[in-house]
Amino acid sequence: MKIGFIGGGNMASSIIGGLVASGMAANNIWASDPNADSLAKLKDVAPVNTGNDNQALIAQVDVLILAVKPQIMKVVALDIAASVQAHQPLVITIAAGVTSGSLATWLGGAPAIVRCMPNTPALVRSGATGLFANSQVNDSQRQQATAILEAVGVALWVEQENQLDAVTAVSGSGPAYFFLVMEAMQAAGQNMGLSEDVAKQLTLQTALGAAQMAINSDVDAAELRRRVTSPKGTTERAINMLEEGGLRQLFAQALEGARIRAEELAIELEGE
């Protein structure tokens, strides 16, 4: 498998690093970007093939990853449409809000397209990515897309494209929710007399430990919570206060707001 990236930013760098770490030869990876500094940074990650000729890149690869900002996706896609039609690579897009239908139109036909929604922990190879394939994608191409995104974390398929809006709400935006909880816990610890460093380290290590327990456990998060919540103990009092404050309802409203905003962004991008 030969893979090409149009766009050499952080996500492209992350995926390239994951691919090479998982055993892919760097000389089977191409990257194109008009910014020479971006290409130089990619070279620091791995000795991949770099340049600024998108058409030449497409002629070399089986899989084309469009790692450009949603706002410039249409311009890029229109520019490479003839090359995509001529060479028919699998096209993977990581641009939020750009539907497979819009992208197919801009690319001049009905290419095989996989839309994916990664999240920022992919930068440390702990990402969670949702993927959707259009009807032109075959089983072999699905496996290729899975292998590429699993190089930076977990890759999970959805069967309806609009479910990517829910993926965006849960995992795409999700790291920020946990960062907010970490902020709040650290601040509370400091308010109770802990030093900034101690409150920070306790909070971050607790978050890491809880996530690892949940990932490795054979029971769900609710059961893990019950197991550490002793009757009439300190944890029970804290949990009761969070429940009484409407934490669950607030999260439900917040994620629904994120999902709706993802829908709105797609409509806005299609109108540009």
PDB file of C-alpha atoms in Angstrom:
ATOM      1  CA  MET A   1       0.000   0.000   0.000  1.00  0.00           C
ATOM      2  CA  LYS A   2       1.286   3.433  -1.000  1.00  0.00           C
ATOM      3  CA  ILE A   3      -0.209   6.398   0.796  1.00  0.00           C
ATOM      4  CA  GLY A   4      -0.225  10.072  -0.096  1.00  0.00           C
ATOM      5  CA  PHE A   5      -1.093  13.050   2.095  1.00  0.00           C
ATOM      6  CA  ILE A   6      -2.228  16.383   0.748  1.00  0.00           C
ATOM      7  CA  GLY A   7      -1.659  18.679   3.691  1.00  0.00           C
ATOM      8  CA  GLY A   8       1.273  18.317   6.058  1.00  0.00           C
ATOM      9  CA  GLY A   9      -0.099  19.596   9.367  1.00  0.00           C
ATOM     10  CA  ASN A  10      -0.289  18.011  12.804  1.00  0.00           C
ATOM     11  CA  MET A  11      -2.773  15.274  11.950  1.00  0.00           C
ATOM     12  CA  ALA A  12      -0.838  14.199   8.865  1.00  0.00           C
ATOM     13  CA  SER A  13       2.332  14.157  10.940  1.00  0.00           C
ATOM     14  CA  SER A  14       0.627  12.078  13.607  1.00  0.00           C
ATOM     15  CA  ILE A  15      -0.692   9.492  11.159  1.00  0.00           C
ATOM     16  CA  ILE A  16       2.646   9.261   9.345  1.00  0.00           C
ATOM     17  CA  GLY A  17       4.439   8.729  12.653  1.00  0.00           C
ATOM     18  CA  GLY A  18       1.982   6.002  13.606  1.00  0.00           C
ATOM     19  CA  LEU A  19       2.261   4.259  10.251  1.00  0.00           C
ATOM     20  CA  VAL A  20       6.054   4.184  10.342  1.00  0.00           C
ATOM     21  CA  ALA A  21       6.057   3.048  13.982  1.00  0.00           C
ATOM     22  CA  SER A  22       3.715   0.200  13.024  1.00  0.00           C
ATOM     23  CA  GLY A  23       6.145  -1.004  10.364  1.00  0.00           C
ATOM     24  CA  MET A  24       5.261   0.813   7.140  1.00  0.00           C
ATOM     25  CA  ALA A  25       8.245   1.811   5.007  1.00  0.00           C
ATOM     26  CA  ALA A  26       8.671   5.587   4.814  1.00  0.00           C
ATOM     27  CA  ASN A  27       9.452   5.379   1.101  1.00  0.00           C
ATOM     28  CA  ASN A  28       5.864   4.198   0.519  1.00  0.00           C
ATOM     29  CA  ILE A  29       4.511   7.468   1.916  1.00  0.00           C
ATOM     30  CA  TRP A  30       4.206  10.742  -0.005  1.00  0.00           C
ATOM     31  CA  ALA A  31       3.254  14.169   1.339  1.00  0.00           C
ATOM     32  CA  SER A  32       2.459  17.415  -0.427  1.00  0.00           C
ATOM     33  CA  ASP A  33       2.146  20.883   1.096  1.00  0.00           C
ATOM     34  CA  PRO A  34       2.854  24.394  -0.199  1.00  0.00           C
ATOM     35  CA  ASN A  35       4.581  25.225   3.084  1.00  0.00           C
ATOM     36  CA  ALA A  36       8.223  24.118   3.052  1.00  0.00           C
ATOM     37  CA  ASP A  37       8.419  24.287   6.856  1.00  0.00           C
ATOM     38  CA  SER A  38       5.550  21.799   7.167  1.00  0.00           C
ATOM     39  CA  LEU A  39       7.331  19.380   4.848  1.00  0.00           C
ATOM     40  CA  ALA A  40      10.578  19.778   6.781  1.00  0.00           C
ATOM     41  CA  LYS A  41       8.747  18.881  10.005  1.00  0.00           C
ATOM     42  CA  LEU A  42       7.345  15.761   8.328  1.00  0.00           C
ATOM     43  CA  LYS A  43      10.881  14.784   7.342  1.00  0.00           C
ATOM     44  CA  ASP A  44      11.804  15.018  11.022  1.00  0.00           C
ATOM     45  CA  VAL A  45       9.059  12.475  11.761  1.00  0.00           C
ATOM     46  CA  ALA A  46      10.134  10.042   9.008  1.00  0.00           C
ATOM     47  CA  PRO A  47      12.070  10.196   5.718  1.00  0.00           C
ATOM     48  CA  VAL A  48       8.925  10.258   3.547  1.00  0.00           C
ATOM     49  CA  ASN A  49       8.724  11.547  -0.011  1.00  0.00           C
ATOM     50  CA  THR A  50       7.768  15.234  -0.007  1.00  0.00           C
ATOM     51  CA  GLY A  51       6.917  17.909  -2.560  1.00  0.00           C
ATOM     52  CA  ASN A  52       4.297  20.441  -3.573  1.00  0.00           C
ATOM     53  CA  ASP A  53       2.876  18.814  -6.717  1.00  0.00           C
ATOM     54  CA  ASN A  54      -0.460  17.261  -5.800  1.00  0.00           C
ATOM     55  CA  GLN A  55      -1.001  15.718  -9.236  1.00  0.00           C
ATOM     56  CA  ALA A  56       2.381  13.982  -9.195  1.00  0.00           C
ATOM     57  CA  LEU A  57       1.637  12.635  -5.722  1.00  0.00           C
ATOM     58  CA  ILE A  58      -1.723  11.174  -6.763  1.00  0.00           C
ATOM     59  CA  ALA A  59      -0.071   9.277  -9.622  1.00  0.00           C
ATOM     60  CA  GLN A  60       2.088   7.415  -7.071  1.00  0.00           C
ATOM     61  CA  VAL A  61      -0.408   6.249  -4.471  1.00  0.00           C
ATOM     62  CA  ASP A  62      -3.200   3.764  -3.762  1.00  0.00           C
ATOM     63  CA  VAL A  63      -4.658   5.794  -0.907  1.00  0.00           C
ATOM     64  CA  LEU A  64      -4.997   9.581  -0.891  1.00  0.00           C
ATOM     65  CA  ILE A  65      -5.528  11.297   2.466  1.00  0.00           C
ATOM     66  CA  LEU A  66      -6.890  14.823   2.263  1.00  0.00           C
ATOM     67  CA  ALA A  67      -5.556  16.461   5.422  1.00  0.00           C
ATOM     68  CA  VAL A  68      -6.490  20.056   4.626  1.00  0.00           C
ATOM     69  CA  LYS A  69      -8.769  22.476   6.442  1.00  0.00           C
ATOM     70  CA  PRO A  70     -12.481  22.202   5.615  1.00  0.00           C
ATOM     71  CA  GLN A  71     -12.540  25.793   4.367  1.00  0.00           C
ATOM     72  CA  ILE A  72     -10.088  25.051   1.544  1.00  0.00           C
ATOM     73  CA  MET A  73     -11.233  21.519   0.734  1.00  0.00           C
ATOM     74  CA  LYS A  74     -13.351  22.591  -2.248  1.00  0.00           C
ATOM     75  CA  VAL A  75     -10.475  24.484  -3.881  1.00  0.00           C
ATOM     76  CA  VAL A  76      -8.077  21.580  -3.357  1.00  0.00           C
ATOM     77  CA  ALA A  77     -10.578  18.979  -4.572  1.00  0.00           C
ATOM     78  CA  LEU A  78     -11.441  20.882  -7.743  1.00  0.00           C
ATOM     79  CA  ASP A  79      -7.731  21.248  -8.508  1.00  0.00           C
ATOM     80  CA  ILE A  80      -7.003  17.510  -8.196  1.00  0.00           C
ATOM     81  CA  ALA A  81     -10.261  16.180  -9.678  1.00  0.00           C
ATOM     82  CA  ALA A  82      -8.786  15.153 -13.031  1.00  0.00           C
ATOM     83  CA  SER A  83      -5.915  13.275 -11.377  1.00  0.00           C
ATOM     84  CA  VAL A  84      -8.250  11.472  -8.979  1.00  0.00           C
ATOM     85  CA  GLN A  85     -10.486  10.416 -11.854  1.00  0.00           C
ATOM     86  CA  ALA A  86      -7.488   9.199 -13.840  1.00  0.00           C
ATOM     87  CA  HIS A  87      -5.839   7.166 -11.056  1.00  0.00           C
ATOM     88  CA  GLN A  88      -8.846   6.261  -8.825  1.00  0.00           C
ATOM     89  CA  PRO A  89      -7.160   6.094  -5.402  1.00  0.00           C
ATOM     90  CA  LEU A  90      -9.144   5.491  -2.253  1.00  0.00           C
ATOM     91  CA  VAL A  91      -9.800   8.996  -0.901  1.00  0.00           C
ATOM     92  CA  ILE A  92      -9.780   9.482   2.862  1.00  0.00           C
ATOM     93  CA  THR A  93     -10.814  12.857   4.243  1.00  0.00           C
ATOM     94  CA  ILE A  94     -10.272  14.034   7.800  1.00  0.00           C
ATOM     95  CA  ALA A  95     -11.983  17.406   7.227  1.00  0.00           C
ATOM     96  CA  ALA A  96     -14.878  17.966   9.615  1.00  0.00           C
ATOM     97  CA  GLY A  97     -18.182  18.936   8.037  1.00  0.00           C
ATOM     98  CA  VAL A  98     -17.356  18.101   4.416  1.00  0.00           C
ATOM     99  CA  THR A  99     -19.825  15.412   3.326  1.00  0.00           C
ATOM    100  CA  SER A 100     -18.861  12.562   1.031  1.00  0.00           C
ATOM    101  CA  GLY A 101     -21.456  13.790  -1.467  1.00  0.00           C
ATOM    102  CA  SER A 102     -19.960  17.268  -1.668  1.00  0.00           C
ATOM    103  CA  LEU A 103     -16.449  15.885  -1.930  1.00  0.00           C
ATOM    104  CA  ALA A 104     -17.463  13.425  -4.667  1.00  0.00           C
ATOM    105  CA  THR A 105     -19.010  16.283  -6.655  1.00  0.00           C
ATOM    106  CA  TRP A 106     -15.903  18.434  -6.313  1.00  0.00           C
ATOM    107  CA  LEU A 107     -13.729  15.480  -7.355  1.00  0.00           C
ATOM    108  CA  GLY A 108     -15.718  15.139 -10.554  1.00  0.00           C
ATOM    109  CA  GLY A 109     -17.546  11.854 -10.143  1.00  0.00           C
ATOM    110  CA  ALA A 110     -18.015   8.971  -7.754  1.00  0.00           C
ATOM    111  CA  PRO A 111     -14.658   8.032  -6.258  1.00  0.00           C
ATOM    112  CA  ALA A 112     -14.287   5.700  -3.292  1.00  0.00           C
ATOM    113  CA  ILE A 113     -14.404   8.001  -0.268  1.00  0.00           C
ATOM    114  CA  VAL A 114     -13.943   7.342   3.429  1.00  0.00           C
ATOM    115  CA  ARG A 115     -14.832  10.183   5.764  1.00  0.00           C
ATOM    116  CA  CYS A 116     -13.255  10.007   9.166  1.00  0.00           C
ATOM    117  CA  MET A 117     -13.438  12.045  12.339  1.00  0.00           C
ATOM    118  CA  PRO A 118     -10.256  11.632  14.378  1.00  0.00           C
ATOM    119  CA  ASN A 119      -9.577  13.510  17.587  1.00  0.00           C
ATOM    120  CA  THR A 120      -6.544  15.306  18.949  1.00  0.00           C
ATOM    121  CA  PRO A 121      -5.226  12.420  21.122  1.00  0.00           C
ATOM    122  CA  ALA A 122      -4.254  10.880  17.773  1.00  0.00           C
ATOM    123  CA  LEU A 123      -1.272  13.213  18.109  1.00  0.00           C
ATOM    124  CA  VAL A 124      -0.044  10.926  20.914  1.00  0.00           C
ATOM    125  CA  ARG A 125      -1.355   7.755  19.221  1.00  0.00           C
ATOM    126  CA  SER A 126      -4.282   7.448  21.608  1.00  0.00           C
ATOM    127  CA  GLY A 127      -6.945   8.679  19.239  1.00  0.00           C
ATOM    128  CA  ALA A 128     -10.530   7.611  18.705  1.00  0.00           C
ATOM    129  CA  THR A 129     -11.702   7.834  15.092  1.00  0.00           C
ATOM    130  CA  GLY A 130     -15.120   7.299  13.550  1.00  0.00           C
ATOM    131  CA  LEU A 131     -15.199   6.267   9.881  1.00  0.00           C
ATOM    132  CA  PHE A 132     -17.874   6.183   7.169  1.00  0.00           C
ATOM    133  CA  ALA A 133     -17.491   4.683   3.681  1.00  0.00           C
ATOM    134  CA  ASN A 134     -19.521   5.632   0.629  1.00  0.00           C
ATOM    135  CA  SER A 135     -20.939   2.925  -1.634  1.00  0.00           C
ATOM    136  CA  GLN A 136     -17.872   2.910  -3.906  1.00  0.00           C
ATOM    137  CA  VAL A 137     -15.559   1.677  -1.140  1.00  0.00           C
ATOM    138  CA  ASN A 138     -14.859  -2.068  -1.300  1.00  0.00           C
ATOM    139  CA  ASP A 139     -13.919  -4.418   1.536  1.00  0.00           C
ATOM    140  CA  SER A 140     -10.212  -4.231   0.787  1.00  0.00           C
ATOM    141  CA  GLN A 141     -10.306  -0.433   0.916  1.00  0.00           C
ATOM    142  CA  ARG A 142     -12.193  -0.550   4.217  1.00  0.00           C
ATOM    143  CA  GLN A 143      -9.389  -2.682   5.609  1.00  0.00           C
ATOM    144  CA  GLN A 144      -6.813  -0.196   4.307  1.00  0.00           C
ATOM    145  CA  ALA A 145      -8.604   2.726   5.975  1.00  0.00           C
ATOM    146  CA  THR A 146      -8.913   0.794   9.233  1.00  0.00           C
ATOM    147  CA  ALA A 147      -5.205  -0.052   9.249  1.00  0.00           C
ATOM    148  CA  ILE A 148      -4.221   3.564   8.604  1.00  0.00           C
ATOM    149  CA  LEU A 149      -6.352   5.062  11.382  1.00  0.00           C
ATOM    150  CA  GLU A 150      -5.553   2.274  13.843  1.00  0.00           C
ATOM    151  CA  ALA A 151      -1.936   3.425  13.601  1.00  0.00           C
ATOM    152  CA  VAL A 152      -2.969   6.349  15.834  1.00  0.00           C
ATOM    153  CA  GLY A 153      -5.562   4.718  18.085  1.00  0.00           C
ATOM    154  CA  VAL A 154      -8.987   3.088  17.848  1.00  0.00           C
ATOM    155  CA  ALA A 155     -10.910   3.155  14.538  1.00  0.00           C
ATOM    156  CA  LEU A 156     -14.647   2.402  14.536  1.00  0.00           C
ATOM    157  CA  TRP A 157     -17.067   2.328  11.590  1.00  0.00           C
ATOM    158  CA  VAL A 158     -20.527   3.874  11.426  1.00  0.00           C
ATOM    159  CA  GLU A 159     -23.027   2.824   8.773  1.00  0.00           C
ATOM    160  CA  GLN A 160     -24.817   6.156   8.269  1.00  0.00           C
ATOM    161  CA  GLU A 161     -22.910   9.318   7.409  1.00  0.00           C
ATOM    162  CA  ASN A 162     -24.950  11.530   9.716  1.00  0.00           C
ATOM    163  CA  GLN A 163     -23.734   9.406  12.630  1.00  0.00           C
ATOM    164  CA  LEU A 164     -20.381  11.164  12.196  1.00  0.00           C
ATOM    165  CA  ASP A 165     -22.048  14.208  13.751  1.00  0.00           C
ATOM    166  CA  ALA A 166     -22.601  12.125  16.893  1.00  0.00           C
ATOM    167  CA  VAL A 167     -18.991  10.906  16.679  1.00  0.00           C
ATOM    168  CA  THR A 168     -17.922  14.555  16.542  1.00  0.00           C
ATOM    169  CA  ALA A 169     -19.970  15.310  19.664  1.00  0.00           C
ATOM    170  CA  VAL A 170     -18.698  12.302  21.639  1.00  0.00           C
ATOM    171  CA  SER A 171     -15.059  11.819  20.677  1.00  0.00           C
ATOM    172  CA  GLY A 172     -14.156  14.619  18.279  1.00  0.00           C
ATOM    173  CA  SER A 173     -14.944  17.308  20.849  1.00  0.00           C
ATOM    174  CA  GLY A 174     -14.690  14.901  23.779  1.00  0.00           C
ATOM    175  CA  PRO A 175     -11.105  15.595  24.877  1.00  0.00           C
ATOM    176  CA  ALA A 176     -12.107  19.165  25.735  1.00  0.00           C
ATOM    177  CA  TYR A 177     -14.819  17.907  28.098  1.00  0.00           C
ATOM    178  CA  PHE A 178     -12.293  15.859  30.030  1.00  0.00           C
ATOM    179  CA  PHE A 179      -9.811  18.751  30.041  1.00  0.00           C
ATOM    180  CA  LEU A 180     -12.544  20.917  31.596  1.00  0.00           C
ATOM    181  CA  VAL A 181     -13.151  18.310  34.311  1.00  0.00           C
ATOM    182  CA  MET A 182      -9.393  18.193  34.947  1.00  0.00           C
ATOM    183  CA  GLU A 183      -9.306  21.996  35.235  1.00  0.00           C
ATOM    184  CA  ALA A 184     -12.161  21.948  37.730  1.00  0.00           C
ATOM    185  CA  MET A 185     -10.683  19.148  39.846  1.00  0.00           C
ATOM    186  CA  GLN A 186      -7.255  20.775  39.967  1.00  0.00           C
ATOM    187  CA  ALA A 187      -8.754  24.127  40.956  1.00  0.00           C
ATOM    188  CA  ALA A 188     -10.838  22.471  43.674  1.00  0.00           C
ATOM    189  CA  GLY A 189      -7.763  20.715  45.019  1.00  0.00           C
ATOM    190  CA  GLN A 190      -5.866  23.988  45.171  1.00  0.00           C
ATOM    191  CA  ASN A 191      -8.798  25.692  46.901  1.00  0.00           C
ATOM    192  CA  MET A 192      -8.609  22.977  49.574  1.00  0.00           C
ATOM    193  CA  GLY A 193      -4.955  23.766  50.244  1.00  0.00           C
ATOM    194  CA  LEU A 194      -2.977  21.558  47.840  1.00  0.00           C
ATOM    195  CA  SER A 195      -0.140  23.115  45.879  1.00  0.00           C
ATOM    196  CA  GLU A 196      -0.686  23.668  42.158  1.00  0.00           C
ATOM    197  CA  ASP A 197       1.810  20.930  41.268  1.00  0.00           C
ATOM    198  CA  VAL A 198       0.368  18.353  43.665  1.00  0.00           C
ATOM    199  CA  ALA A 199      -3.231  19.099  42.615  1.00  0.00           C
ATOM    200  CA  LYS A 200      -2.264  18.867  38.942  1.00  0.00           C
ATOM    201  CA  GLN A 201      -0.358  15.582  39.233  1.00  0.00           C
ATOM    202  CA  LEU A 202      -3.047  13.948  41.354  1.00  0.00           C
ATOM    203  CA  THR A 203      -5.748  15.027  38.882  1.00  0.00           C
ATOM    204  CA  LEU A 204      -3.939  13.923  35.739  1.00  0.00           C
ATOM    205  CA  GLN A 205      -2.787  10.586  37.127  1.00  0.00           C
ATOM    206  CA  THR A 206      -6.302   9.886  38.427  1.00  0.00           C
ATOM    207  CA  ALA A 207      -7.750  10.625  34.974  1.00  0.00           C
ATOM    208  CA  LEU A 208      -5.192   8.340  33.340  1.00  0.00           C
ATOM    209  CA  GLY A 209      -5.750   5.566  35.858  1.00  0.00           C
ATOM    210  CA  ALA A 210      -9.536   5.724  35.563  1.00  0.00           C
ATOM    211  CA  ALA A 211      -9.350   5.556  31.757  1.00  0.00           C
ATOM    212  CA  GLN A 212      -6.972   2.602  31.861  1.00  0.00           C
ATOM    213  CA  MET A 213      -9.190   0.772  34.324  1.00  0.00           C
ATOM    214  CA  ALA A 214     -12.245   1.362  32.141  1.00  0.00           C
ATOM    215  CA  ILE A 215     -10.428   0.214  28.981  1.00  0.00           C
ATOM    216  CA  ASN A 216      -9.052  -2.944  30.603  1.00  0.00           C
ATOM    217  CA  SER A 217     -12.112  -3.888  32.655  1.00  0.00           C
ATOM    218  CA  ASP A 218     -14.708  -6.501  31.732  1.00  0.00           C
ATOM    219  CA  VAL A 219     -17.484  -4.369  33.276  1.00  0.00           C
ATOM    220  CA  ASP A 220     -18.903  -1.009  32.234  1.00  0.00           C
ATOM    221  CA  ALA A 221     -18.160   2.412  33.693  1.00  0.00           C
ATOM    222  CA  ALA A 222     -21.320   2.391  35.801  1.00  0.00           C
ATOM    223  CA  GLU A 223     -20.232  -0.778  37.594  1.00  0.00           C
ATOM    224  CA  LEU A 224     -16.705   0.571  38.113  1.00  0.00           C
ATOM    225  CA  ARG A 225     -18.241   3.685  39.668  1.00  0.00           C
ATOM    226  CA  ARG A 226     -20.391   1.578  41.980  1.00  0.00           C
ATOM    227  CA  ARG A 227     -17.365  -0.452  43.082  1.00  0.00           C
ATOM    228  CA  VAL A 228     -15.471   2.626  44.285  1.00  0.00           C
ATOM    229  CA  THR A 229     -18.517   4.262  45.880  1.00  0.00           C
ATOM    230  CA  SER A 230     -18.737   2.938  49.426  1.00  0.00           C
ATOM    231  CA  PRO A 231     -22.075   3.451  51.214  1.00  0.00           C
ATOM    232  CA  LYS A 232     -22.064   6.630  53.322  1.00  0.00           C
ATOM    233  CA  GLY A 233     -18.473   7.339  52.271  1.00  0.00           C
ATOM    234  CA  THR A 234     -16.701  10.336  50.758  1.00  0.00           C
ATOM    235  CA  THR A 235     -17.151   9.225  47.151  1.00  0.00           C
ATOM    236  CA  GLU A 236     -20.871   8.639  47.614  1.00  0.00           C
ATOM    237  CA  ARG A 237     -21.352  12.156  48.951  1.00  0.00           C
ATOM    238  CA  ALA A 238     -19.467  13.679  45.995  1.00  0.00           C
ATOM    239  CA  ILE A 239     -21.341  11.553  43.442  1.00  0.00           C
ATOM    240  CA  ASN A 240     -24.696  12.437  45.006  1.00  0.00           C
ATOM    241  CA  MET A 241     -23.885  16.134  44.775  1.00  0.00           C
ATOM    242  CA  LEU A 242     -22.927  15.782  41.093  1.00  0.00           C
ATOM    243  CA  GLU A 243     -26.115  13.864  40.370  1.00  0.00           C
ATOM    244  CA  GLU A 244     -28.266  16.387  42.248  1.00  0.00           C
ATOM    245  CA  GLY A 245     -26.594  19.153  40.250  1.00  0.00           C
ATOM    246  CA  GLY A 246     -27.860  17.604  37.018  1.00  0.00           C
ATOM    247  CA  LEU A 247     -24.507  16.451  35.625  1.00  0.00           C
ATOM    248  CA  ARG A 248     -26.006  13.762  33.386  1.00  0.00           C
ATOM    249  CA  GLN A 249     -28.602  16.102  31.903  1.00  0.00           C
ATOM    250  CA  LEU A 250     -25.974  18.790  31.355  1.00  0.00           C
ATOM    251  CA  PHE A 251     -23.727  16.376  29.469  1.00  0.00           C
ATOM    252  CA  ALA A 252     -26.656  15.192  27.355  1.00  0.00           C
ATOM    253  CA  GLN A 253     -27.536  18.781  26.446  1.00  0.00           C
ATOM    254  CA  ALA A 254     -23.911  19.689  25.741  1.00  0.00           C
ATOM    255  CA  LEU A 255     -23.290  16.744  23.414  1.00  0.00           C
ATOM    256  CA  GLU A 256     -26.564  17.332  21.600  1.00  0.00           C
ATOM    257  CA  GLY A 257     -25.497  20.947  21.107  1.00  0.00           C
ATOM    258  CA  ALA A 258     -22.195  19.787  19.629  1.00  0.00           C
ATOM    259  CA  ARG A 259     -23.996  17.369  17.302  1.00  0.00           C
ATOM    260  CA  ILE A 260     -26.342  20.083  16.054  1.00  0.00           C
ATOM    261  CA  ARG A 261     -23.421  22.437  15.499  1.00  0.00           C
ATOM    262  CA  ALA A 262     -21.681  19.742  13.417  1.00  0.00           C
ATOM    263  CA  GLU A 263     -24.777  19.563  11.214  1.00  0.00           C
ATOM    264  CA  GLU A 264     -24.820  23.346  10.873  1.00  0.00           C
ATOM    265  CA  LEU A 265     -21.152  23.468   9.878  1.00  0.00           C
ATOM    266  CA  ALA A 266     -21.741  20.924   7.107  1.00  0.00           C
ATOM    267  CA  ILE A 267     -24.559  23.059   5.699  1.00  0.00           C
ATOM    268  CA  GLU A 268     -22.408  26.180   5.897  1.00  0.00           C
ATOM    269  CA  LEU A 269     -19.503  24.490   4.083  1.00  0.00           C
ATOM    270  CA  GLU A 270     -21.752  23.134   1.341  1.00  0.00           C
ATOM    271  CA  GLY A 271     -23.036  26.644   0.747  1.00  0.00           C
ATOM    272  CA  GLU A 272     -19.585  28.116   0.191  1.00  0.00           C
TER     273      GLU A 272
END
